[in-house]
Short mmCIF file of C-alpha atoms in Angstrom, two decimals:
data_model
loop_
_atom_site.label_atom_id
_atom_site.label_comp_id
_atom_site.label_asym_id
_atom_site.label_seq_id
_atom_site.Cartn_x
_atom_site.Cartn_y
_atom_site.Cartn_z
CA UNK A 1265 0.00 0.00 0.00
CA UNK A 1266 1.15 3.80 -0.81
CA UNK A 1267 -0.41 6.61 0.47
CA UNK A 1268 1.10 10.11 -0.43
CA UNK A 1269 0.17 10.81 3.55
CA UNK A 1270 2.49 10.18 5.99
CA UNK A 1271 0.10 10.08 8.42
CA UNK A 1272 -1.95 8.01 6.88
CA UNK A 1273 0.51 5.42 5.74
CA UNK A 1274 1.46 5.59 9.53
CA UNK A 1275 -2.14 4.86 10.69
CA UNK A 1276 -2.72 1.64 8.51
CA UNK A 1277 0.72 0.00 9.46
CA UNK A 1278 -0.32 -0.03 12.94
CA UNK A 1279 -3.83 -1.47 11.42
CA UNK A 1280 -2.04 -3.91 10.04
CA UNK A 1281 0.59 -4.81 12.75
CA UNK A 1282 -3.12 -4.96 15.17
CA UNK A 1283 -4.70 -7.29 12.64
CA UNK A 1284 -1.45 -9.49 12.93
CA UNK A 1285 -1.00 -9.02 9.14
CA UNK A 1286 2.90 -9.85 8.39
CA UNK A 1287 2.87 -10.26 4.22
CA UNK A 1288 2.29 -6.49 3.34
CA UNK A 1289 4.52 -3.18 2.83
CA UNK A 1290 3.35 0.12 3.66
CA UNK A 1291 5.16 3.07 1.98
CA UNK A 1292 4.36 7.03 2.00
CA UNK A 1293 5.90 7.72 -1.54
CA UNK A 1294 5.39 9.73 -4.48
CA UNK A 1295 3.91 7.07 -7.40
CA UNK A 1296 6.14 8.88 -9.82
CA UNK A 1297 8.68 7.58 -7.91
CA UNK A 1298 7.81 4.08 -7.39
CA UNK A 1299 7.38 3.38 -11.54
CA UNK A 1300 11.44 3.10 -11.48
CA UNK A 1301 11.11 0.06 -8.91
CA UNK A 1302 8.08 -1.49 -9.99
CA UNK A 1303 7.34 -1.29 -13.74
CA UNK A 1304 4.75 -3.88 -14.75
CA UNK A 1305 5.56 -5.22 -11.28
CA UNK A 1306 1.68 -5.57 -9.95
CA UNK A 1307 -0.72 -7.95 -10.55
CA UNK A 1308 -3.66 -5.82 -9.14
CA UNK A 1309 -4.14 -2.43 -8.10
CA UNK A 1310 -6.71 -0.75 -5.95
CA UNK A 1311 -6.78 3.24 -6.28
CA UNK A 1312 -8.83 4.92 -3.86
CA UNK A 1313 -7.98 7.84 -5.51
CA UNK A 1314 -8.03 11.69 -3.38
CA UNK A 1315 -10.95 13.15 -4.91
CA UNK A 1316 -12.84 16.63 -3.99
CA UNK A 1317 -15.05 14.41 -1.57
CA UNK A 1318 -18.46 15.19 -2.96
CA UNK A 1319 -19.97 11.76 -1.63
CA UNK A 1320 -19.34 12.85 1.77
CA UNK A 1321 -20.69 16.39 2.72
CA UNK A 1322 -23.24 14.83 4.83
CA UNK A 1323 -21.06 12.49 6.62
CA UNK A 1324 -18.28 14.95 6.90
CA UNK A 1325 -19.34 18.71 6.16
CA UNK A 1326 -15.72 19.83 6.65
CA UNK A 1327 -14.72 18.39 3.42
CA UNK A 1328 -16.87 20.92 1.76
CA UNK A 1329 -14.15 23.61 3.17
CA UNK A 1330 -11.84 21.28 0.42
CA UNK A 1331 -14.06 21.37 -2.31
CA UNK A 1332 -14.50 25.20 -1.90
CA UNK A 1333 -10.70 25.89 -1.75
CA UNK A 1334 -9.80 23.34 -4.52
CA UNK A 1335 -12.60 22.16 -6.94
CA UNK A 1336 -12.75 19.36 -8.85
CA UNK A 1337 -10.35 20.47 -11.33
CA UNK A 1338 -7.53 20.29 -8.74
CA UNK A 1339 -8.31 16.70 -7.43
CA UNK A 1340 -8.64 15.40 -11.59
CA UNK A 1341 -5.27 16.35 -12.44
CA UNK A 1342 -4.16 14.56 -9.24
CA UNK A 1343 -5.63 11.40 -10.22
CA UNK A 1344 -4.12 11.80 -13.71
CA UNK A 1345 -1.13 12.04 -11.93
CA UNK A 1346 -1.44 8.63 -9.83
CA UNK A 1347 -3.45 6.56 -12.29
CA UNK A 1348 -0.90 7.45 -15.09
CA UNK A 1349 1.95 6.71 -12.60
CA UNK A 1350 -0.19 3.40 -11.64
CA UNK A 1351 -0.76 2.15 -15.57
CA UNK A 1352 2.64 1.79 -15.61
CA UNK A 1353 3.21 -0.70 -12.83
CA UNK A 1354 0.35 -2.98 -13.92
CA UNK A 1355 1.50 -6.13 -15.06
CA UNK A 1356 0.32 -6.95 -18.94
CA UNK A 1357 -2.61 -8.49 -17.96
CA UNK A 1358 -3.19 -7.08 -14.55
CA UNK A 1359 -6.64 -5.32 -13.51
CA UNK A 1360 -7.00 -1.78 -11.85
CA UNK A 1361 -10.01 -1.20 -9.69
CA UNK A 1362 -10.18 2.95 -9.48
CA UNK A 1363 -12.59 4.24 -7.23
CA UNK A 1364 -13.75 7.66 -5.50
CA UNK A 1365 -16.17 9.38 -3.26
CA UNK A 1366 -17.09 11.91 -5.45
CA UNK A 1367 -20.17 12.90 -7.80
CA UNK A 1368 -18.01 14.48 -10.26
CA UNK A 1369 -17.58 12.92 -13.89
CA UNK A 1370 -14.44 14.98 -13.79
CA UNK A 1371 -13.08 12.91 -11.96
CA UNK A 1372 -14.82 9.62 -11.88
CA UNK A 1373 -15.92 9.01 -16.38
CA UNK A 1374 -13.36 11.26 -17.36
CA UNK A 1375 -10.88 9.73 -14.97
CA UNK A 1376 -11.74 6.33 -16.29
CA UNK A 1377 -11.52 7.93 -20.22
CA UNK A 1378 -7.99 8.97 -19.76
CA UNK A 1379 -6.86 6.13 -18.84
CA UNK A 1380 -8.39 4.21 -21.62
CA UNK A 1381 -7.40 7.10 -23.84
CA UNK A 1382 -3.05 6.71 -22.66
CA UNK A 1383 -3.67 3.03 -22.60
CA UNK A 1384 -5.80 1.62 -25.09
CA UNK A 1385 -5.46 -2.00 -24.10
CA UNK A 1386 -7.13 -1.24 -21.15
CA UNK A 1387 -11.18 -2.78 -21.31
CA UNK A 1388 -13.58 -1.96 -18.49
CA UNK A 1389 -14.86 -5.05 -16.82
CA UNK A 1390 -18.47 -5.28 -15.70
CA UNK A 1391 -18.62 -5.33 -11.83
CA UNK A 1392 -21.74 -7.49 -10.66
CA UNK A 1393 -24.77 -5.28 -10.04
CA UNK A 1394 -26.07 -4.88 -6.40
CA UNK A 1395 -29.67 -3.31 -5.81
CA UNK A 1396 -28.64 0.57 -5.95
CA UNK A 1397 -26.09 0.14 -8.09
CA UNK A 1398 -26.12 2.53 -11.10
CA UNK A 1399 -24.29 2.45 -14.23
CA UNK A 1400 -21.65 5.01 -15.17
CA UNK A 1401 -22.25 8.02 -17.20
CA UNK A 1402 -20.89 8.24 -20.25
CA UNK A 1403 -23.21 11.35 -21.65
CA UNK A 1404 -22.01 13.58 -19.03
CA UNK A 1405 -17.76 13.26 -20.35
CA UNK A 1406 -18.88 13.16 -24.13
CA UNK A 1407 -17.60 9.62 -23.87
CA UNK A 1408 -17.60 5.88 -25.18
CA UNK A 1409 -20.80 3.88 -24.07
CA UNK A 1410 -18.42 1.44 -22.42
CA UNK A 1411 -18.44 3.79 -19.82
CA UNK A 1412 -21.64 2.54 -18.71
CA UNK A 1413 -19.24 -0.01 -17.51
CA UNK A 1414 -18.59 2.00 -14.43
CA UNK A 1415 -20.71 1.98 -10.81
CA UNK A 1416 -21.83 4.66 -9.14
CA UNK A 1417 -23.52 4.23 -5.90
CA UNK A 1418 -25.94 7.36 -5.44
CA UNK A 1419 -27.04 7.75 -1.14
CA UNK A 1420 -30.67 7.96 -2.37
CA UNK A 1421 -30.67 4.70 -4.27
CA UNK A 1422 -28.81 2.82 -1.04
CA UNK A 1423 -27.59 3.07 2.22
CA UNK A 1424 -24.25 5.09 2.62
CA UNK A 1425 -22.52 7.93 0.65
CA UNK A 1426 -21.88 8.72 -2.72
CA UNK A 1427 -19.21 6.33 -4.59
CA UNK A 1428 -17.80 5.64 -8.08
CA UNK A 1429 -15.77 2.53 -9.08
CA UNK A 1430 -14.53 1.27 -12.59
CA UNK A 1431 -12.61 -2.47 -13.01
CA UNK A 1432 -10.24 -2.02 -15.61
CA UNK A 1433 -8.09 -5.38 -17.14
#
């Protein structure tokens, strides 16, 4: 696991060293920086990408303080960032789950589009539909109907906050 936050990084090695958990390797590192050591190195990766938070004003109304001082525009070229820096430590082969709390098809279609768009291999892979799952929005990015390939979980169709998540092999 990488997380950017040192803090954070911090917090889930003592998760892990609770849970007794002795086969994993937390690092705080820029991704940039880890494509040198680990180029087509990973069979699977999970990005829980920072996003501008949208899916959780009502859980957490401080994180509209974020999304006031940054938009969404800041947060998208962040994941472009990581998920370019991630494409290139995917094994041939390997599948990339990419997921957010936001509402924004900045960051969640769009997101999923340039990826596609840098790495044209890349296929979405249908994710098995619970009740309140919704399909992804291509319309709202001008992009392919594969999008529709893509979950969003909207708060009003099920219990929880607002989420996004595409499978990509």
């Amino acid at each position: 696991s990488n997380d950017i936050s040192n803090s954070r990084a911090k917090a889930l090695l003592k998760n892990m060293e609770l849970f007794g958990v002795t086969n994993s390797l937390i690092m705080s590192e820029d991704p940039q920086k880890l494509v040198n050591r680990f180029y087509e190195y990973f069979d699977k990766i999970l990005i829980d990408a920072p996003c501008s938070g949208e899916g959780m004003f009502r859980k957490e109304p401080a994180v509209i303080k974020s999304w006031l001082e940054h938009g969404n525009g800041f947060y998208a070229n962040l994941q472009r960032q990581i998920t370019e820096a991630a494409l290139k430590m995917l094994k041939p082969g390997g599948m990339l789950l990419y997921s957010t709390c936001t509402f924004s098809p900045q960051e969640n279609e769009a997101a999923v589009m340039h990826m596609m768009e840098i790495c044209p291999e890349l296929k979405l892979v249908p994710v098995k539909r619970y009740e309140g799952f919704a399909e992804g929005m291509p319309q709202t990015v001008r992009g392919p109907k594969e999008l529709k390939e893509c979950v969003r979980i909207w708060p009003q169709r099920m219990k929880g906050e607002g989420h996004f998540l595409a499978l990509l092999k």
